[in-house]
Coordinates of C-alpha atoms and ligand atoms in Angstrom, one line a residue:
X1 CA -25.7 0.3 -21.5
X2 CA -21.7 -0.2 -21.5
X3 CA -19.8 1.0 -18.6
X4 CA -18.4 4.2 -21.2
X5 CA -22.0 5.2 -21.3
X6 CA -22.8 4.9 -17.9
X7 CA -19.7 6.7 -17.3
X8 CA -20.8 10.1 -19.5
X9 CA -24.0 9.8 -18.7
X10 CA -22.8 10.5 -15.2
X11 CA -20.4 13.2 -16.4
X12 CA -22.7 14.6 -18.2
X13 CA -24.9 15.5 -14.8
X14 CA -21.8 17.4 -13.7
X15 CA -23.1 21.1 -13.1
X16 CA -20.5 23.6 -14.2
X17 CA -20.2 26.5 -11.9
X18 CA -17.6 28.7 -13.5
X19 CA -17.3 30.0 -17.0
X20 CA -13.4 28.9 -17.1
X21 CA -14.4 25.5 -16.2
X22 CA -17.0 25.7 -18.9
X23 CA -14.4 26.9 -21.7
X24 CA -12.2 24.3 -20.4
X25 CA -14.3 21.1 -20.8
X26 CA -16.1 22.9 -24.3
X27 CA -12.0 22.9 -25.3
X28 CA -11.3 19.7 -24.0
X29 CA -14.4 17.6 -25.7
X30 CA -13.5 19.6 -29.1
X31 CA -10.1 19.3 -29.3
X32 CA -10.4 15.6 -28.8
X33 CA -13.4 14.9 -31.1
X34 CA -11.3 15.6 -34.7
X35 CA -13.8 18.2 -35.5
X36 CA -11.3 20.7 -34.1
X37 CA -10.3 22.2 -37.7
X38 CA -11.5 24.5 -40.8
X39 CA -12.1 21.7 -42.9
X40 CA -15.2 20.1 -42.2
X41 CA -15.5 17.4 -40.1
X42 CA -17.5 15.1 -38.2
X43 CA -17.5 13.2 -35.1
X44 CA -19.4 9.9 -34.0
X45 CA -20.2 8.8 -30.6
X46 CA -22.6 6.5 -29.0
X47 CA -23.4 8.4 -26.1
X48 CA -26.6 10.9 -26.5
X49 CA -25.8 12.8 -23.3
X50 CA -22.1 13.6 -24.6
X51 CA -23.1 14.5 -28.1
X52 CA -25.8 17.1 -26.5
X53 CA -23.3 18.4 -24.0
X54 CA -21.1 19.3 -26.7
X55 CA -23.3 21.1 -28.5
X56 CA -24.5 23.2 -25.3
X57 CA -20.8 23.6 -24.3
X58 CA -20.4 25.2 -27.8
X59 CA -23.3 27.2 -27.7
X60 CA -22.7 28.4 -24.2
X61 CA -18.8 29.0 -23.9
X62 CA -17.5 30.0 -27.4
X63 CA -21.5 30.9 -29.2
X64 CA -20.7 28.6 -31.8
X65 CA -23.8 26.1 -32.9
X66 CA -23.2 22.8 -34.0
X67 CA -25.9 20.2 -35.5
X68 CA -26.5 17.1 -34.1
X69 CA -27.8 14.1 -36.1
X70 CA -28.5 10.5 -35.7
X71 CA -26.1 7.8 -37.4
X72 CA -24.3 4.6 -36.7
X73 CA -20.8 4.0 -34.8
X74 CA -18.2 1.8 -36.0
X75 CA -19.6 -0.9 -34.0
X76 CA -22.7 -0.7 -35.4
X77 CA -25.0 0.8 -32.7
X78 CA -27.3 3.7 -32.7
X79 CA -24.6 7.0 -32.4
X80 CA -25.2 11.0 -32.9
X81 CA -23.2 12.8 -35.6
X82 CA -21.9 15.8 -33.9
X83 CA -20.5 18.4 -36.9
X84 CA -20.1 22.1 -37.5
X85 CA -21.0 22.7 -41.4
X86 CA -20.3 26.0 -41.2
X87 CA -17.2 27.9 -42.3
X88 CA -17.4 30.5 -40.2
X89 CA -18.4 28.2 -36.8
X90 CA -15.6 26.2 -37.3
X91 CA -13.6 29.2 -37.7
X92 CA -15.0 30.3 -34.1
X93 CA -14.6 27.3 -32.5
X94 CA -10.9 27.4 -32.9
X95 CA -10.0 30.8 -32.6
X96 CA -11.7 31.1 -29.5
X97 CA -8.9 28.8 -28.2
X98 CA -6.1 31.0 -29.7
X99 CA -5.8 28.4 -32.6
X100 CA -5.7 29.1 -36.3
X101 CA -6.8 25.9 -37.3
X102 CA -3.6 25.5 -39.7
X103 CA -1.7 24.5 -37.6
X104 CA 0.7 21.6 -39.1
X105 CA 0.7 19.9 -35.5
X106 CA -2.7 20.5 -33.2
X107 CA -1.3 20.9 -29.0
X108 CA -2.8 21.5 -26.3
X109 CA -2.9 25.5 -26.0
X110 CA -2.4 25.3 -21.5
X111 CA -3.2 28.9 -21.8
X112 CA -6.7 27.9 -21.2
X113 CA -6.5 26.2 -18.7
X114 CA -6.7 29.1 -16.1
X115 CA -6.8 27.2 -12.7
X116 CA -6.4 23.7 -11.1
X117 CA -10.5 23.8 -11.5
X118 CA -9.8 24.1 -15.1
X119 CA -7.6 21.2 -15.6
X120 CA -10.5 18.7 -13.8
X121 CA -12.9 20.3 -16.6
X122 CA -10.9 20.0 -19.2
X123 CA -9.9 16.6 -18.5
X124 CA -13.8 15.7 -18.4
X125 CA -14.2 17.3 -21.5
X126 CA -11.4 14.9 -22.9
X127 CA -13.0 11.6 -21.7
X128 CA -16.5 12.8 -22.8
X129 CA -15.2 12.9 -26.4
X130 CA -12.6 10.1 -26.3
X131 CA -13.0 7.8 -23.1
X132 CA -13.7 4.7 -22.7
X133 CA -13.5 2.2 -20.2
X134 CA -13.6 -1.2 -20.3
X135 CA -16.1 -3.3 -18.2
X136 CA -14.4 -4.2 -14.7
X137 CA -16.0 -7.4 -15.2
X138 CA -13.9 -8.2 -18.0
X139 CA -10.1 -6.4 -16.9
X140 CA -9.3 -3.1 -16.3
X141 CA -8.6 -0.6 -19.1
X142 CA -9.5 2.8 -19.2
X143 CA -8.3 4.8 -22.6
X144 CA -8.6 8.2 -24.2
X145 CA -8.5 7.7 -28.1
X146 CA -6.4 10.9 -29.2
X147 CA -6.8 11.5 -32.7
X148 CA -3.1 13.2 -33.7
X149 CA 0.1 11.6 -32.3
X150 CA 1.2 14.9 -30.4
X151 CA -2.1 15.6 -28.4
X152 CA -1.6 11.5 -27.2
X153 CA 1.8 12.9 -26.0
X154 CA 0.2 16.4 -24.5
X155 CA -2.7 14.4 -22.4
X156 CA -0.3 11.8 -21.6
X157 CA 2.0 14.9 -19.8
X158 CA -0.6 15.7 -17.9
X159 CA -2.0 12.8 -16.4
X160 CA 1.5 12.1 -15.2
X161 CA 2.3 15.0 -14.0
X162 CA -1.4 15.6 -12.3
X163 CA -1.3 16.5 -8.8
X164 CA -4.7 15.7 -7.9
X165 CA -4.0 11.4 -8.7
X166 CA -0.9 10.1 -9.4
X167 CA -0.7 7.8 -12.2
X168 CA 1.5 6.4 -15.4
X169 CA -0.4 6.4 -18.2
X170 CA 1.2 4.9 -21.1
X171 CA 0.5 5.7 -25.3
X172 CA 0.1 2.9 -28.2
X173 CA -0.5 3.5 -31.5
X174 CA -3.5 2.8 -32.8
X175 CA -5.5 2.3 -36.2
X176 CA -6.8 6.2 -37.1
X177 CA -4.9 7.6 -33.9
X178 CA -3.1 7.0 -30.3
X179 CA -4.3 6.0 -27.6
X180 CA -3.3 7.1 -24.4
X181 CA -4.3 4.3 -21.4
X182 CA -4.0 3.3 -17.8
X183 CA -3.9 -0.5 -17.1
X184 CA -4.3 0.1 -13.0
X185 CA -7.5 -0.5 -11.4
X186 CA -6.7 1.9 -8.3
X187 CA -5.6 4.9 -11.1
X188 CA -8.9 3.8 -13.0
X189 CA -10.7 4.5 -9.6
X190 CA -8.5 7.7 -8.7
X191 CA -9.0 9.7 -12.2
X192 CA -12.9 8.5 -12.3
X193 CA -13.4 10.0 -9.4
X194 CA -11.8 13.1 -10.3
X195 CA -13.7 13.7 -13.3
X196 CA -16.2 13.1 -10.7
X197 CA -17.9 10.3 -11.6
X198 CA -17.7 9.0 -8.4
X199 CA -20.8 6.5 -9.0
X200 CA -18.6 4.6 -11.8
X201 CA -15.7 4.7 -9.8
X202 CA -17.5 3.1 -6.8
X203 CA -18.9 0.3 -8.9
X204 CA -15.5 -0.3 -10.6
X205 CA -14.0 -0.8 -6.2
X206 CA -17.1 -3.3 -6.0
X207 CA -16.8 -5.2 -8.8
X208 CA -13.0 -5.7 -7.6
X209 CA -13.9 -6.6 -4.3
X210 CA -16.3 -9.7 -5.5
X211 CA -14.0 -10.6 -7.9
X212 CA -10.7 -10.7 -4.8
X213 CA -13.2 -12.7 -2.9
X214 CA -14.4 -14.9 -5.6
X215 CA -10.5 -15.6 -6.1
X216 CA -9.8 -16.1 -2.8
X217 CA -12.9 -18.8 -2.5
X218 CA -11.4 -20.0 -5.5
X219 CA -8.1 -20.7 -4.5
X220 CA -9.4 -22.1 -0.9
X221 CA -12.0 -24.9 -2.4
X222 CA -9.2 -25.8 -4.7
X223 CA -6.8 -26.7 -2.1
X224 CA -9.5 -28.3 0.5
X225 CA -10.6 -30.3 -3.0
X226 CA -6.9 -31.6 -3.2
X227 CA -6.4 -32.1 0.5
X228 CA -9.5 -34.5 0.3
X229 CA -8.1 -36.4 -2.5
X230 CA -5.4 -37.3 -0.9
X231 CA -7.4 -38.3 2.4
X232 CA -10.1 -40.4 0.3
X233 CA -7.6 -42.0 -1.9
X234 CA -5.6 -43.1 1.2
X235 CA -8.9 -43.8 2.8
X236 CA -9.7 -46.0 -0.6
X237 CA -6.5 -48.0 0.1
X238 CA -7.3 -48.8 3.6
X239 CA -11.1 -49.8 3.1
X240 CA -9.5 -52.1 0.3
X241 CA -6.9 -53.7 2.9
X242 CA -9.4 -54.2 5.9
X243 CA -11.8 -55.4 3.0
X244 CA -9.4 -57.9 2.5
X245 CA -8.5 -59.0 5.9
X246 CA -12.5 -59.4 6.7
X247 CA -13.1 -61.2 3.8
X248 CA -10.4 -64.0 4.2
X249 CA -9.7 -63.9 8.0
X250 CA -12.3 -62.3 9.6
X251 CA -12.2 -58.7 11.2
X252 CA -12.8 -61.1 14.4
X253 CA -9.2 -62.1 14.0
X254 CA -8.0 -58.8 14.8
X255 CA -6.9 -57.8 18.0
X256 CA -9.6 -55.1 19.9
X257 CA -7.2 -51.9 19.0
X258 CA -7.0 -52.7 15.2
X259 CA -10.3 -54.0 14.9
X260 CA -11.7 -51.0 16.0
X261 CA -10.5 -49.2 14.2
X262 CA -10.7 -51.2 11.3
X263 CA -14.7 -51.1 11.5
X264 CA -14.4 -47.1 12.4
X265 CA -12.4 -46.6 8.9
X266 CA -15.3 -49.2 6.6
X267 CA -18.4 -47.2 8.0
X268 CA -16.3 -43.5 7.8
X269 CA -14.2 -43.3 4.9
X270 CA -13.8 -39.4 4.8
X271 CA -12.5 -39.3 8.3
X272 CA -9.0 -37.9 8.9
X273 CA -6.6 -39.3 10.8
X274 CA -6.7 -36.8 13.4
X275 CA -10.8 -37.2 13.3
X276 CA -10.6 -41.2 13.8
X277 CA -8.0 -40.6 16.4
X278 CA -10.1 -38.2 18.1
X279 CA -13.2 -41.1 18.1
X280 CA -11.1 -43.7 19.8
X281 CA -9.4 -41.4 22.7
X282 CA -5.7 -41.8 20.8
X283 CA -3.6 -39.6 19.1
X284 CA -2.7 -39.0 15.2
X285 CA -0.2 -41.0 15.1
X286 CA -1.2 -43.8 17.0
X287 CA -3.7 -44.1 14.5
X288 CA -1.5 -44.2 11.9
X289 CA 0.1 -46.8 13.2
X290 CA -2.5 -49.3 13.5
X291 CA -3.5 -48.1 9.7
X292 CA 0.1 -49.1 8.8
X293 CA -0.3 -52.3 10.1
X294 CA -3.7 -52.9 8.7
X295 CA -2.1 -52.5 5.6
X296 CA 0.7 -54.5 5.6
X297 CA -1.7 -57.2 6.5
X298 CA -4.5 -56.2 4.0
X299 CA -2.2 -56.1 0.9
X300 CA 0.1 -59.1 2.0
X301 CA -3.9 -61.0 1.5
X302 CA -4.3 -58.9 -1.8
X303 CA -1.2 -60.1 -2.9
X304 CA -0.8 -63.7 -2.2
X305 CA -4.7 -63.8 -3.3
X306 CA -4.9 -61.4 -6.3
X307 CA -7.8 -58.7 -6.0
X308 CA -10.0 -61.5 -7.8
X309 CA -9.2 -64.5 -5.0
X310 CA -10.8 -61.7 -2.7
X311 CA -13.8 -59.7 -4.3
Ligands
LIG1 ZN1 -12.0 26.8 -13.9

C-alpha cells in the first residue's frame, strides 16, 4: 500500500463525535471530489476506505445516497467510482451546504464550519478526497489536488492562517486543476497529526531520522575514506623509498633511529604518524622527521637508479 492509502486508511478510523464535525468532513470530502454539482459527475480514488466513508458521511450528515462502484484510477490500479446519479441527490448534497450548485465560481461556504472542531474535520474530509503524500523515503511532499482554481486559493487561506500548525503552503497549477502543497517535512508532520493520523505522522519523523543518520554516516566514512588516502599514499611513497635504500644499501646501513623506524613503516603501512610515533616512545614530529630523511635518501637511490635499476 502507498503511504496516501495508509494515510486514509488511518483517517478513515477517526470516530466522529459531533454532528458539526460530521457535516464538516461530509462537506469537505465533497467539495473536493468534483462531484460537488447538478450535472452529473464522478469521482475516482484508490482508496476503499475513503470511497466508503464518503458514502456514509452522505448518508449520515446530509441523507443523501451515493453508489459506489469498482473501476480503474489514472494510474492504472484497482479504484471505486464514487457518483450520485440522481438529480435530486445531487441537488441535496449541495443545498445542504447553502450552495445552488450554479454557481460560476465554487468557495468554500466557512459558514459551516461552526467551530475550531469543525475546521480539523473538514480539513480531514479535504485530504480524504484530494491528499496525497509522497513516500518519505523518496522526499517530502504532501498535496491536496483542488479541482477549481478558487477552492486551491480558499484551502490555501486556511492552512496559512490555521492556528492549530503553522505552515506556508504554496499553489501550482496543475493538468485538470491546482494543487495546493507543503514542501516541509516538520509541516507534513504538524498537519498529519492534526488530521490525526498521528501513526503516519510518526512514521514520516522515523523515516527522517534514519535517513539524518544514514547522512551523517555518510558524510563521516567519506571523510575517514579521504583521510586514509592521503595516509596510505604517503605511506606508499615511504615503503617505496625505504624499499629502495634496503635493496641497494642495506637497511643495516642505517643508523638505529631511522632504521627502526624504517622496518616499523615496511611491516605497518596504515599506521599514522602519530601511531608510529606512539610505538617508538617519540613524538609526531620526530617521526616525521626521520620519514623526511628516509626519503630524501630513498628517492635520491630511485633517481640516480631509475625504479627498474631497483625492483
Ligand atoms: Zn465540530
Amino acid at each position: 500500500m502507498s503511504f496516501t492509502a495508509d494515510i486514509k486508511t488511518e483517517l478513515c478510523k477517526i470516530q466522529i463525535k459531533r454532528d458539526c464535525c460530521l457535516r464538516a468532513e461530509c462537506y469537505g470530502a465533497w467539495l473536493f471530489s468534483k462531484c460537488f454539482t447538478i450535472k452529473e459527475a464522478a469521482f475516482t480514488t484508490e482508496s476503499g476506505p475513503a470511497a466508503r466513508r464518503m458514502l456514509e458521511l452522505a448518508a449520515s450528515g446530509p441523507g443523501v445516497s451515493a453508489q459506489l462502484s469498482y473501476a480503474v484510477s489514472r494510474r492504472r490500479r484497482p479504484a471505486y467510482r464514487v457518483s450520485l446519479p440522481e438529480e435530486q441527490e445531487r441537488v441535496r448534497l449541495v443545498e445542504a451546504f447553502g450552495h445552488t450548485g450554479r454557481e460560476p465560481s465554487l468557495r468554500i461556504n466557512r459558514a459551516v464550519l461552526e467551530g475550531d472542531c469543525c475546521q480539523t474535520a473538514f480539513l480531514r474530509g479535504i485530504f480524504l478526497a484530494c491528499g496525497n503524500v509522497t513516500d518519505p523515503n523518496k522526499g517530502y511532499h504532501l498535496e491536496f489536488a483542488a479541482p477549481y482554481k478558487n477552492l486551491a486559493g480558499d484551502l490555501y487561506t486556511l492552512l496559512g492562517e490555521a492556528e492549530a500548525f503553522s505552515s506556508n503552503p504554496a499553489v501550482v497549477r496543475r493538468p485538470g486543476g491546482y494543487g495546493v502543497y507543503l514542501k516541509d517535512s516538520g509541516q507534513i508532520e504538524n498537519l498529519l497529526t492534526y488530521l490525526g493520523a498521528t501513526g503516519a505522522s510518526m512514521e514520516l519523523m522515523q523515516v527522517k531520522m534514519y535517513k539524518e543518520a544514514r547522512n551523517n554516516i555518510n558524510r563521516k566514512t567519506n571523510f575517514e575514506t579521504a583521510n586514509m588516502d592521503k595516509t596510505y599514499s604517503a605511506s606508499a611513497r615511504q615503503i617505496a623509498a625505504i624499499a629502495a635504500i634496503s635493496d641497494c644499501r642495506g637497511l643495516e646501513s642505517l643508523p638505529d633511529g631511522l632504521r627502526e623506524l624504517a622496518v616499523l613503516r615496511l611491516n605497518n603501512p596504515d599506521l599514522t604518524l602519530r601511531e608510529l610515533g606512539q610505538r617508538l616512545g617519540i613524538s609526531r614530529s620526530g617521526v616525521n622527521h626521520r620519514l623526511q630523511k628516509l626519503l630524501e635518501m630513498g628517492e635520491a637511490i630511485i633517481e640516480e637508479k631509475g625504479i627498474d635499476g631497483i625492483m
